Coordinates of C-alpha atoms and ligand atoms in Angstrom, one line a residue:
X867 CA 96.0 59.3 -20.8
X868 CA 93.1 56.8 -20.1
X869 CA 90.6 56.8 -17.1
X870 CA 88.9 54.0 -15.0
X871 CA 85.5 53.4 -16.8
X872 CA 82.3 55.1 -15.4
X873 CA 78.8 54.2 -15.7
X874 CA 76.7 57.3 -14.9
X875 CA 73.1 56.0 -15.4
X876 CA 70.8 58.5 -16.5
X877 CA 67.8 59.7 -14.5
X878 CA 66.0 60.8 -17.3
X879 CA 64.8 57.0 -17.5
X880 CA 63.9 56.5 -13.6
X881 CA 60.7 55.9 -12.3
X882 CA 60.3 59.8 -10.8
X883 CA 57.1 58.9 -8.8
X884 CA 59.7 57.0 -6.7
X885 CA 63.0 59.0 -7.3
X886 CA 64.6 59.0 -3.9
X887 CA 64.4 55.1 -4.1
X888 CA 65.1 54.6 -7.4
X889 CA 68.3 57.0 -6.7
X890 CA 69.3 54.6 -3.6
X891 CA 68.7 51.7 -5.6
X892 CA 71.1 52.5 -8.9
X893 CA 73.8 54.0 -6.8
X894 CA 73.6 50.2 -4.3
X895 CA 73.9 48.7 -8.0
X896 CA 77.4 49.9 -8.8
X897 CA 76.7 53.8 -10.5
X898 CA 79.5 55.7 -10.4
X899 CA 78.1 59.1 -11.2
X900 CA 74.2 59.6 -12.3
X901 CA 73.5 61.6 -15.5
X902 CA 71.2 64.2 -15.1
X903 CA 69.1 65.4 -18.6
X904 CA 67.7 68.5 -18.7
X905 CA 66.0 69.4 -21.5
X906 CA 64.4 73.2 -23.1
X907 CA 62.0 72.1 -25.8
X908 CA 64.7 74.5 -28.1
X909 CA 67.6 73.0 -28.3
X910 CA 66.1 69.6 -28.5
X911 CA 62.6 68.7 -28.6
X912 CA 61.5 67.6 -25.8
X913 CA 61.3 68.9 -22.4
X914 CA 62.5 67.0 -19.7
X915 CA 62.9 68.6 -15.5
X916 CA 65.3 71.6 -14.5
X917 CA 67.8 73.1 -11.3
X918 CA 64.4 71.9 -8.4
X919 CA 64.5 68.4 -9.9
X920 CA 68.1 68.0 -10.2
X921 CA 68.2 69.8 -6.6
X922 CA 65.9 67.2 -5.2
X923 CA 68.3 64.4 -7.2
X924 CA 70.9 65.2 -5.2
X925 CA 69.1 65.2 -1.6
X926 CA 69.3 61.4 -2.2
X927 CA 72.5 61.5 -4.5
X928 CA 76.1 60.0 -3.0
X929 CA 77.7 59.7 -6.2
X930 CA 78.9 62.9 -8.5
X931 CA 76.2 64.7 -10.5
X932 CA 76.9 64.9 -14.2
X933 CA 74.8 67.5 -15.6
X934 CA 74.0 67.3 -19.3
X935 CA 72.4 70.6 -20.3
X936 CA 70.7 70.5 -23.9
X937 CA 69.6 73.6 -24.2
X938 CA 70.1 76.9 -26.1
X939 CA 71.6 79.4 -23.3
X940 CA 73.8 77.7 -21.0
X941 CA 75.2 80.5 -20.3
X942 CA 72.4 82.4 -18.5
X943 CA 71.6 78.5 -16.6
X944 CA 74.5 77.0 -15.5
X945 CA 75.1 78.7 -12.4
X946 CA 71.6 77.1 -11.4
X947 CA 73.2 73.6 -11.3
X948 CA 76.8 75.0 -10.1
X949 CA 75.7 73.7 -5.9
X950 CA 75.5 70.0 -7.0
X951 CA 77.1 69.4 -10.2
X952 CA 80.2 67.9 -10.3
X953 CA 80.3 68.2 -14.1
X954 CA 78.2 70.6 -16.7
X955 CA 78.4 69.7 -20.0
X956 CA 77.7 72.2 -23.0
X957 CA 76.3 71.4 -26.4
X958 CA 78.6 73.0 -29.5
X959 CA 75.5 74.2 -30.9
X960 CA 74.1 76.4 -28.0
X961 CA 73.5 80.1 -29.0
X962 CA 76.3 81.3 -26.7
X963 CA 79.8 82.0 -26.6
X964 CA 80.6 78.2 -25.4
X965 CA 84.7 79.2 -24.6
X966 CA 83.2 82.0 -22.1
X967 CA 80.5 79.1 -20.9
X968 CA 83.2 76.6 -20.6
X969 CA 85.6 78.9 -18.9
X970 CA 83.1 80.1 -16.7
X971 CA 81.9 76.4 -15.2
X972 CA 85.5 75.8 -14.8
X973 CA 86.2 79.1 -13.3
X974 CA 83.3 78.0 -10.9
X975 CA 85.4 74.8 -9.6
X976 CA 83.2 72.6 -11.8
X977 CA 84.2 70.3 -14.5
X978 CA 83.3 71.1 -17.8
X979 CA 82.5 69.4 -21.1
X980 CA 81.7 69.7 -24.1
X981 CA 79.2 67.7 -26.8
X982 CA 77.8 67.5 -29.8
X983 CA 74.7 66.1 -31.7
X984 CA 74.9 63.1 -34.3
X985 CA 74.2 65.2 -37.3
X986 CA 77.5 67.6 -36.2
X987 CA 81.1 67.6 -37.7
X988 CA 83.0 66.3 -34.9
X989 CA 85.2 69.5 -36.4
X990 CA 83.2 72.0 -34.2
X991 CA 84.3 70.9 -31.2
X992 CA 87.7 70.5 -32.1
X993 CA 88.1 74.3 -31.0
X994 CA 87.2 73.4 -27.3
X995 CA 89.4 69.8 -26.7
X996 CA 91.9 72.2 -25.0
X997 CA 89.8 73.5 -22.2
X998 CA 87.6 71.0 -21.2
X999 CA 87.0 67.5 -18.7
X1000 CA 84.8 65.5 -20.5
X1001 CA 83.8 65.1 -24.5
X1002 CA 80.7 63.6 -24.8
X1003 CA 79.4 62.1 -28.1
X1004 CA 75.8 61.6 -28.6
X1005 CA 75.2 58.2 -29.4
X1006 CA 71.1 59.1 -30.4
X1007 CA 69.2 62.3 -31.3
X1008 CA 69.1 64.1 -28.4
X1009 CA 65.9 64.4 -26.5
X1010 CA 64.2 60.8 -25.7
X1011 CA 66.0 57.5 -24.1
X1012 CA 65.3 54.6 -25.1
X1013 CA 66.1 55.4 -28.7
X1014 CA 68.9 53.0 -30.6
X1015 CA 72.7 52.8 -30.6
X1016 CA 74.3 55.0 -34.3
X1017 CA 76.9 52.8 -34.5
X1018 CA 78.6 55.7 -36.7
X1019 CA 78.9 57.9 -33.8
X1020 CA 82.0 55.7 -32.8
X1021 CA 84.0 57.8 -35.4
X1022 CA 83.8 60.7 -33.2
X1023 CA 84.7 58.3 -30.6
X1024 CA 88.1 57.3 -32.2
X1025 CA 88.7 60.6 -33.5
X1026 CA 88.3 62.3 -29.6
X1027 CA 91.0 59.4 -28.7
X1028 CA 93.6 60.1 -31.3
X1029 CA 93.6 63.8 -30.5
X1030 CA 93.7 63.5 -27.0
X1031 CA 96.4 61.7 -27.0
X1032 CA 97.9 64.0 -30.1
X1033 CA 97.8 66.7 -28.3
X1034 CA 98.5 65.0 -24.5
X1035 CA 95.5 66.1 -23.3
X1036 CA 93.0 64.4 -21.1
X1037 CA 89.7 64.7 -20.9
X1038 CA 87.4 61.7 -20.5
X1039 CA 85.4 60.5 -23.6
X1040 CA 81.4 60.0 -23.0
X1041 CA 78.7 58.5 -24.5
X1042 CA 75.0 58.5 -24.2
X1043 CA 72.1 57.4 -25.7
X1044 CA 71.1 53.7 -26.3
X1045 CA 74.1 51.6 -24.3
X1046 CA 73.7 48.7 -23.0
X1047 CA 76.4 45.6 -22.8
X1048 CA 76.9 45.4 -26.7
X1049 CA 77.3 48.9 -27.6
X1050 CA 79.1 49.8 -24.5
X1051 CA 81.4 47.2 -25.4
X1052 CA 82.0 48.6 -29.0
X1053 CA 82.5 52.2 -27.4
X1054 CA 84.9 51.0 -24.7
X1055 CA 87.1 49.8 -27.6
X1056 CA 86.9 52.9 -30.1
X1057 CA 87.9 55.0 -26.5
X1058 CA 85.0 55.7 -24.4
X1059 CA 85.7 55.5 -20.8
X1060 CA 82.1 56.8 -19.3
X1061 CA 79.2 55.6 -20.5
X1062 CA 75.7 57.3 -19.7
X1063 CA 72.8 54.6 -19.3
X1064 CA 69.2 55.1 -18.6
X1065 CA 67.0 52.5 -20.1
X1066 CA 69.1 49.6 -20.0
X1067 CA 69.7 50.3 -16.5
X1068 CA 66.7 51.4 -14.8
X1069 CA 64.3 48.5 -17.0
X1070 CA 66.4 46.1 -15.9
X1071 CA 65.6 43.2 -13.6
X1072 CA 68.8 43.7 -12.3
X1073 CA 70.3 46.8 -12.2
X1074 CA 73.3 46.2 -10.7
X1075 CA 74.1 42.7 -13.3
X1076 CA 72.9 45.0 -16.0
X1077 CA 75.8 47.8 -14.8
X1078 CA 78.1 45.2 -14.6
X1079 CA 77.1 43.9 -18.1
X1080 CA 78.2 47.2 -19.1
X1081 CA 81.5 47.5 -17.5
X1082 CA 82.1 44.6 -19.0
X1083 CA 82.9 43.1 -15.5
X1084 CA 80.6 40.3 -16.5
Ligands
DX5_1467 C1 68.9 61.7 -24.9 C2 69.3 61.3 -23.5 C3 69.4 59.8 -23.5 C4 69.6 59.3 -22.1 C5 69.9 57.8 -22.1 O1 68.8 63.1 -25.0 O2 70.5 61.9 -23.2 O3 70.4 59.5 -24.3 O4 70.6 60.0 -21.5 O5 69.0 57.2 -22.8 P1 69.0 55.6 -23.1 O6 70.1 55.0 -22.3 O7 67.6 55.2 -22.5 O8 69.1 55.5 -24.5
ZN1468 ZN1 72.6 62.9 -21.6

């Protein structure tokens, strides 16, 4: 089972003094979902917005919202996202029971994924393959854009594509965190069919060459 690539650009990496514009402007460049970062300080470190800014995201948004919660209790905020998201994706090493989590987003009607950070097994979340929509592998330290590509992260990459189709399951394989034409390239061939991109997207000239870039359309 493979999907249609999707470039979900992250709004982490927007200009938020302008958001509404720079929301109309990525999705008129191609975006197929935007990724939406919110951060607790606890999980990673760093802070980033929460449910009013993602809320006020998707005032302006006409493409899916793919909510990438990095932090600790999930399960006591993910309901906050549940009106707009049309994914909410878990981190493996939240301080929760993540197959309740999981089963509870989906319960919801929202699609679910799970993910993990560059320093875990890919093991841990080989528990969780079976229930979810979307495995996302963290492709940086979560926390800041802008950082660069760990090439070694495509592992997990080709390791999520053998046992999806192992098992004849199908979930869509993520990354995020430093993409941009090369790396996306290298983690459309180890399996990766949506790619999260904030800085090499929303610095760009051209947003929408810089998307296609990506794609590989160009
Ligand atoms: C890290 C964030 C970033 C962001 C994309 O926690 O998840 O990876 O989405 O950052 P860039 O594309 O700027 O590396
Ligand atoms: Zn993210």
């Amino acid at each position: 089972m493979t999907h249609p690539t999707i470039i979900a650009p992250s709004v982490l990496a927007a200009d938020w003094g302008r958001l509404h514009e720079q929301v109309r402007a990525v999705q008129d460049a191609g975006a197929d979902w935007l990724h939406l970062d919110v951060m607790d300080g606890h999980l990673v470190e760093n802070i980033s917005f929460g449910p009013a800014f993602c809320d006020c995201v998707a005032k302006a948004a006409k493409v899916p919202l793919d909510v990438h919660l990095m932090i600790t209790r999930p399960d006591t905020f993910w309901q906050r996202f549940a009106k707009f998201a049309k994914m909410i994706t878990i981190h493996v090493e939240a301080a929760c029971d993540v197959a309740a989590t999981l089963r509870a987003i989906r319960g919801a009607g929202i699609q679910c994924g799970i993910t993990l950070k560059p320093g875990t097994p890919f093991s841990l979340i080989e528990p969780f393959l079976g229930d979810v929509d979307l495995v996302l592998v963290m492709t940086v330290e979560p926390g800041f854009g802008g950082q660069p590509f760990i090439p070694e992260m495509l592992e997990k990459v080709r390791a999520a594509r053998e046992i999806r189709s192992a098992r004849g399951l199908a979930y869509r394989i993520e990354v995020d965190g430093g993409i941009n034409a090369a790396t996306g390239k290298s983690s459309i061939e180890a399996g990766a069919d949506t790619l999260v991109a904030g800085t090499s997207v929303f610095a760009a000239p051209d947003m929408a060459a810089a998307i296609r870039a990506i794609r590989g359309a160009e």
